[in-house]
CSV table of N, CA, C and O in Angstrom, one decimal:
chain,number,residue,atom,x,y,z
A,1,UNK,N,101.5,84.4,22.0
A,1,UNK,CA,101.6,84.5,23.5
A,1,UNK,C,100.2,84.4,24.1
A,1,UNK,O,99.3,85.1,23.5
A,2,UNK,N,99.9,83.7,25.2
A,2,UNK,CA,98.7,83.9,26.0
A,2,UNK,C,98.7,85.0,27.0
A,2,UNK,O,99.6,85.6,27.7
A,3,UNK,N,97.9,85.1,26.9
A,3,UNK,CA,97.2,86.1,27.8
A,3,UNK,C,97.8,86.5,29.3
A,3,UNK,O,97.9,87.7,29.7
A,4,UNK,N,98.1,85.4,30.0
A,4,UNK,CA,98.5,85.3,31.2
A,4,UNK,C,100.5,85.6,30.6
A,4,UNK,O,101.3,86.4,31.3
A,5,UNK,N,100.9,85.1,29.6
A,5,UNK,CA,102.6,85.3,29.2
A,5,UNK,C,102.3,86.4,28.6
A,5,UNK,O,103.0,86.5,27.6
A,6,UNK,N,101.6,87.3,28.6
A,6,UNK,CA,101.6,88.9,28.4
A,6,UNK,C,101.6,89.9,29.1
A,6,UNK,O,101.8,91.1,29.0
A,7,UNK,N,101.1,89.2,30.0
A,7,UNK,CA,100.8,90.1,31.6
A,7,UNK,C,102.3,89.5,32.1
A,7,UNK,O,103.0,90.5,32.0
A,8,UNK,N,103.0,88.7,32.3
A,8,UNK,CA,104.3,88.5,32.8
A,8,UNK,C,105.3,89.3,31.9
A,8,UNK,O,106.0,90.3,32.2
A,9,UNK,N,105.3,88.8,30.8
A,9,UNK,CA,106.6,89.5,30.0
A,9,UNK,C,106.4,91.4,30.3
A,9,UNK,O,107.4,92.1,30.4
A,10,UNK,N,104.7,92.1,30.5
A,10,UNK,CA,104.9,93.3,30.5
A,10,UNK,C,105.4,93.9,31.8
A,10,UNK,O,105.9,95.0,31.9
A,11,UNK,N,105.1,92.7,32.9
A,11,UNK,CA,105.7,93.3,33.9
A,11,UNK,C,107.0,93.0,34.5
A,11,UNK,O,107.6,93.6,35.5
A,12,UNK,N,107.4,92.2,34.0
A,12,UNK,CA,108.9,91.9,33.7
A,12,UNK,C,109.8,93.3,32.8
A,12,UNK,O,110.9,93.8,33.3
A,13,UNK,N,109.2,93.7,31.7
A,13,UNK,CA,109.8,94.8,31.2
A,13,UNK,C,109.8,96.3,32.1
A,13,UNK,O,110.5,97.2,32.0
A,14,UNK,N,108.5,96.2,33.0
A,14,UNK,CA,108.5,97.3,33.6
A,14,UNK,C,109.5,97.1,34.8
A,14,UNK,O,109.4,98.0,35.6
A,15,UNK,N,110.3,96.0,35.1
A,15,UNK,CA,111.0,96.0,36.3
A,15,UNK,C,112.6,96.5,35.6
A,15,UNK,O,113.7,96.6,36.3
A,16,UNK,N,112.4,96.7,34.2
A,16,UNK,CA,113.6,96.7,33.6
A,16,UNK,C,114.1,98.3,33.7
A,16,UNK,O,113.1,99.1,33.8
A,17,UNK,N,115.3,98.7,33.6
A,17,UNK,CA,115.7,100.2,33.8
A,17,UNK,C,115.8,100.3,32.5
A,17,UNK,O,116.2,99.3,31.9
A,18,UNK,N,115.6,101.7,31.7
A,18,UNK,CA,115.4,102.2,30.7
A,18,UNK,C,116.8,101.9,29.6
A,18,UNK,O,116.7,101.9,28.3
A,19,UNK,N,118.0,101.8,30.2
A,19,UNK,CA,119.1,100.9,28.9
A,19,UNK,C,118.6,99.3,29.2
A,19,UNK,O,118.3,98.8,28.1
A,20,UNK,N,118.4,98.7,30.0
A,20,UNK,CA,118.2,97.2,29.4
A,20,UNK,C,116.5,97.6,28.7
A,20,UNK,O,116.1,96.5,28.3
A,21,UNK,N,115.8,98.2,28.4
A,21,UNK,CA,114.8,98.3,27.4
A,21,UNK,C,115.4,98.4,26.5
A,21,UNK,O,115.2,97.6,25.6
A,22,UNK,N,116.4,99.4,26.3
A,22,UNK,CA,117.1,100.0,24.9
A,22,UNK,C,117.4,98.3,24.2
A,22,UNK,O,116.8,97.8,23.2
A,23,UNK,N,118.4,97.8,25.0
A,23,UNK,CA,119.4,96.8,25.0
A,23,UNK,C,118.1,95.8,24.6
A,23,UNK,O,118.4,94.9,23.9
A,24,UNK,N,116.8,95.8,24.9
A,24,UNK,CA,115.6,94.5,24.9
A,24,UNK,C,115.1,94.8,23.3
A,24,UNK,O,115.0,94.0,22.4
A,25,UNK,N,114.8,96.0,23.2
A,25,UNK,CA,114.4,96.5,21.9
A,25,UNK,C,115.3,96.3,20.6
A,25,UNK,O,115.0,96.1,19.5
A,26,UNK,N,116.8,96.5,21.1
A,26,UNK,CA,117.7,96.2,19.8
A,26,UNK,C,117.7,94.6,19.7
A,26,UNK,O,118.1,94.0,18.7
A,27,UNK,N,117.5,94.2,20.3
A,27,UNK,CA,117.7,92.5,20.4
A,27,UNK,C,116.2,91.9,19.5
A,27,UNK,O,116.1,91.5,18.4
A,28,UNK,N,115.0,92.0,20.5
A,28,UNK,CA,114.0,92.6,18.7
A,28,UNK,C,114.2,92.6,17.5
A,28,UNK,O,114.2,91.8,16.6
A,29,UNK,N,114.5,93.7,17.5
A,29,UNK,CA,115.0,94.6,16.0
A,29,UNK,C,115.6,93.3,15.5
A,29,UNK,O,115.2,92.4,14.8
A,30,UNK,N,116.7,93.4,16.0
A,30,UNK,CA,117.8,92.1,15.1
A,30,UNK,C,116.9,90.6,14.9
A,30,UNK,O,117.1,90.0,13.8
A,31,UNK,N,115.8,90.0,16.0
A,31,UNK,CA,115.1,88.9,15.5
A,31,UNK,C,114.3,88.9,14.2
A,31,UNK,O,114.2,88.0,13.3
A,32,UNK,N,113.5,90.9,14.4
A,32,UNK,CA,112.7,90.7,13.3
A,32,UNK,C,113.6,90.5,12.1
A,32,UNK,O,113.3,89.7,11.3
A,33,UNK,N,114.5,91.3,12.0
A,33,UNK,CA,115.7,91.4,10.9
A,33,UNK,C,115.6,90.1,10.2
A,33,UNK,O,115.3,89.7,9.1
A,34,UNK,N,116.4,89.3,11.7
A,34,UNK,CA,116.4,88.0,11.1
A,34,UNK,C,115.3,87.1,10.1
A,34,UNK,O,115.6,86.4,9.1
A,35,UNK,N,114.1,87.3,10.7
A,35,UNK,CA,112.8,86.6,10.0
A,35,UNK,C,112.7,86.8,9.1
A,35,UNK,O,112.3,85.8,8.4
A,36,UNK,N,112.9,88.5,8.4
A,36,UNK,CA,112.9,88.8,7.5
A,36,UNK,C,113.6,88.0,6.0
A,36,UNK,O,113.2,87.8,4.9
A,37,UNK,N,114.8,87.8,6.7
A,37,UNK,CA,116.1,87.1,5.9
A,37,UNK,C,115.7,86.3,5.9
A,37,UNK,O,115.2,86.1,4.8
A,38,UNK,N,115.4,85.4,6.6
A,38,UNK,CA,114.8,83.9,6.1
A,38,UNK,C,113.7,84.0,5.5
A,38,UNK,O,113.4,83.1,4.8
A,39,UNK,N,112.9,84.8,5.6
A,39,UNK,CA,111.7,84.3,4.5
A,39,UNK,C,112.2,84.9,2.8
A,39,UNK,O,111.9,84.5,1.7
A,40,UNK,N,113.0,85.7,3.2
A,40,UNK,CA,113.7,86.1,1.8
A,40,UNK,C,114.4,85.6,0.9
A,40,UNK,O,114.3,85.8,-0.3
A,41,UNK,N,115.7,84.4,1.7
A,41,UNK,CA,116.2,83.8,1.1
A,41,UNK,C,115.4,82.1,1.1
A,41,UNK,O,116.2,81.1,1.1
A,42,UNK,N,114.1,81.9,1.3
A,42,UNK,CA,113.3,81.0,1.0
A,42,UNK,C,113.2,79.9,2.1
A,42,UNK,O,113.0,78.7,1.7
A,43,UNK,N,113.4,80.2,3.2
A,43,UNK,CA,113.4,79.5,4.5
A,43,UNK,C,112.2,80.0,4.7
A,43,UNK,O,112.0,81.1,4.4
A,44,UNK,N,110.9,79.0,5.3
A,44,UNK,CA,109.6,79.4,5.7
A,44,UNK,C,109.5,79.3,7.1
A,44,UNK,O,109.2,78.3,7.7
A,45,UNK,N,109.9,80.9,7.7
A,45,UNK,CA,109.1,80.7,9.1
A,45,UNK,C,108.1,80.8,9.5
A,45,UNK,O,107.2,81.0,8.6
A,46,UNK,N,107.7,80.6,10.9
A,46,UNK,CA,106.3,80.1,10.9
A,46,UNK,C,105.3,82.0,10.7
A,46,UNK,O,106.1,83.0,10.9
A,47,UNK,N,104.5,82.3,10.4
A,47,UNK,CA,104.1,83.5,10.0
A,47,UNK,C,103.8,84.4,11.8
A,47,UNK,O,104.0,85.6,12.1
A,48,UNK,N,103.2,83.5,12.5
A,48,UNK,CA,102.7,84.4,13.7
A,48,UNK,C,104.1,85.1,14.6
A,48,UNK,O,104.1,86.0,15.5
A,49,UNK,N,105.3,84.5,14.1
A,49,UNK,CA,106.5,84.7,14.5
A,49,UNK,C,106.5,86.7,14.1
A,49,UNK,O,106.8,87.7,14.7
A,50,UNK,N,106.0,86.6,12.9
A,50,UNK,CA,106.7,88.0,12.4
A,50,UNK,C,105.6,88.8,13.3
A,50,UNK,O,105.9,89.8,13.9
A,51,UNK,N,104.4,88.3,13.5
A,51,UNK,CA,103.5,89.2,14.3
A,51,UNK,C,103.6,89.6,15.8
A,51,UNK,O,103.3,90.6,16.4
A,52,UNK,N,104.2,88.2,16.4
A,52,UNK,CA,105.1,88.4,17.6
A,52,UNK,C,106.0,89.0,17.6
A,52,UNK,O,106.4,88.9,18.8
A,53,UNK,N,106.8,89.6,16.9
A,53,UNK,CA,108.3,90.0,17.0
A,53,UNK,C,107.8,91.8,17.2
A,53,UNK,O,108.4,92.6,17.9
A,54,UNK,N,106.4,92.1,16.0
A,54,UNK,CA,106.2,93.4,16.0
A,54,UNK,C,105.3,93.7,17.4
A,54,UNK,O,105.1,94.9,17.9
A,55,UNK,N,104.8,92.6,17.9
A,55,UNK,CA,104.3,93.1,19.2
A,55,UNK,C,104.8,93.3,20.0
A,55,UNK,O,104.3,94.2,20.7
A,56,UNK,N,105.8,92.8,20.5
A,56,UNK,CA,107.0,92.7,21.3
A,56,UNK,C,107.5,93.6,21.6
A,56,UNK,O,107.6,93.9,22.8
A,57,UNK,N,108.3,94.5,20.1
A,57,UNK,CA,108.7,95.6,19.8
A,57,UNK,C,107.7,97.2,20.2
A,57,UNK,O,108.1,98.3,20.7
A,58,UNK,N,106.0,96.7,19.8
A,58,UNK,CA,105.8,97.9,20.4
A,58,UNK,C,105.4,97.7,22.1
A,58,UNK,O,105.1,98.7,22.9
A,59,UNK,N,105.4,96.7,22.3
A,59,UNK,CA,105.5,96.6,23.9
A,59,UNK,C,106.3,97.0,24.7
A,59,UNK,O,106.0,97.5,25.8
A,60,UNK,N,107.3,96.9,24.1
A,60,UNK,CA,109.2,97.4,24.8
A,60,UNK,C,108.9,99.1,24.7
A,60,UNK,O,109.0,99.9,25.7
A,61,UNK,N,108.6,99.4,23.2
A,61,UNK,CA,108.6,101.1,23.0
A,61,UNK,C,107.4,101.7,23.9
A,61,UNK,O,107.4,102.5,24.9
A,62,UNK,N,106.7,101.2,23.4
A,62,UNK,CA,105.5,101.6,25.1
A,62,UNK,C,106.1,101.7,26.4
A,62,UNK,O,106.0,102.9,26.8
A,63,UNK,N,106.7,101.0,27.2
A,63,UNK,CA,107.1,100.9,28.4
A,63,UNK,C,108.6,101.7,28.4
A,63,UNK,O,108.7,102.5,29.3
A,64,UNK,N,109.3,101.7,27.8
A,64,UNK,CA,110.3,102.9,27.3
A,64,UNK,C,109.7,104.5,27.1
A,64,UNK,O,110.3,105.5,27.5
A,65,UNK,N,108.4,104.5,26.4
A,65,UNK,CA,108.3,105.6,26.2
A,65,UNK,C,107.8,106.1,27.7
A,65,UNK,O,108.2,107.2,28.2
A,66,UNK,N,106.8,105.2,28.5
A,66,UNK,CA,106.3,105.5,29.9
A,66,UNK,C,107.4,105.8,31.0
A,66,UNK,O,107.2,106.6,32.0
A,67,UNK,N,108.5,105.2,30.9
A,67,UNK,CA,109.7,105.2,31.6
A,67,UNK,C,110.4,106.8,31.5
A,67,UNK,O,110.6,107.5,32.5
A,68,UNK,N,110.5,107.1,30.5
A,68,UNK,CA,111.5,108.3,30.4
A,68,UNK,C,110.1,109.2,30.8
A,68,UNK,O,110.3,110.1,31.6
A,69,UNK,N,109.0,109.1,30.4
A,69,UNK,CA,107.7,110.5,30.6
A,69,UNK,C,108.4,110.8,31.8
A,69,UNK,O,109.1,111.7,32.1
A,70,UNK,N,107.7,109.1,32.9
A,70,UNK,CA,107.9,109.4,34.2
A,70,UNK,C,109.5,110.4,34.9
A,70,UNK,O,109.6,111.1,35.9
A,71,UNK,N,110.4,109.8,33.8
A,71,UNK,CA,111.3,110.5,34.7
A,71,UNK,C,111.6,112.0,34.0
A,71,UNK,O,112.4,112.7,34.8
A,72,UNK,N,111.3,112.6,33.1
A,72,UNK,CA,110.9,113.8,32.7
A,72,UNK,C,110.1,114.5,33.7
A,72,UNK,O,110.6,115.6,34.0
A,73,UNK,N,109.2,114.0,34.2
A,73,UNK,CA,107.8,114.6,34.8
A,73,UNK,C,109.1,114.5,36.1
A,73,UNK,O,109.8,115.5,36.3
A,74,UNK,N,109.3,113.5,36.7
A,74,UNK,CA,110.4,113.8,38.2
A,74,UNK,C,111.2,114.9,38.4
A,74,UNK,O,111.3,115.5,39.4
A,75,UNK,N,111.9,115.1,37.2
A,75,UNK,CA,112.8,116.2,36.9
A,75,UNK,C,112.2,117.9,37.0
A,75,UNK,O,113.0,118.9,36.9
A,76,UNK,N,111.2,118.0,37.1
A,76,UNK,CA,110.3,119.2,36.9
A,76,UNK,C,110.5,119.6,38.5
A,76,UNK,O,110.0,120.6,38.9
């Protein structure tokens, strides 16, 4: 991803309410899963794929984890 499609996708996730994160992060999970399987059973994906999928992943968990602080901290 560039620079400028990182700054979009992060503030795209931050418009998201904390189950469509859940729901964005399990959808992740299952891609990396997938990549996995294919390089296992001898299908070559492309490699920066697997690095994107893990960034992705902690991008979603970051903004998840900011989401609930904040509403923790409201609840006080």
């Amino acid at each position: 991803m560039k620079l400028n499609q990182v700054k979009q996708y992060r503030e795209k996730l931050r418009a998201h309410s904390v189950e469509e994160l859940s729901d964005e992060l399990l959808k992740l999970r299952k891609e990396q899963f997938s990549l996995r399987m294919q390089r296992a059973t001898g299908q070559q994906p492309k490699p920066d794929q697997f690095s994107a999928a893990r960034r992705n992943i902690a991008r979603v968990k970051t903004v998840l984890r900011q989401k609930q602080a904040a509403q923790a901290g409201g609840k006080k």
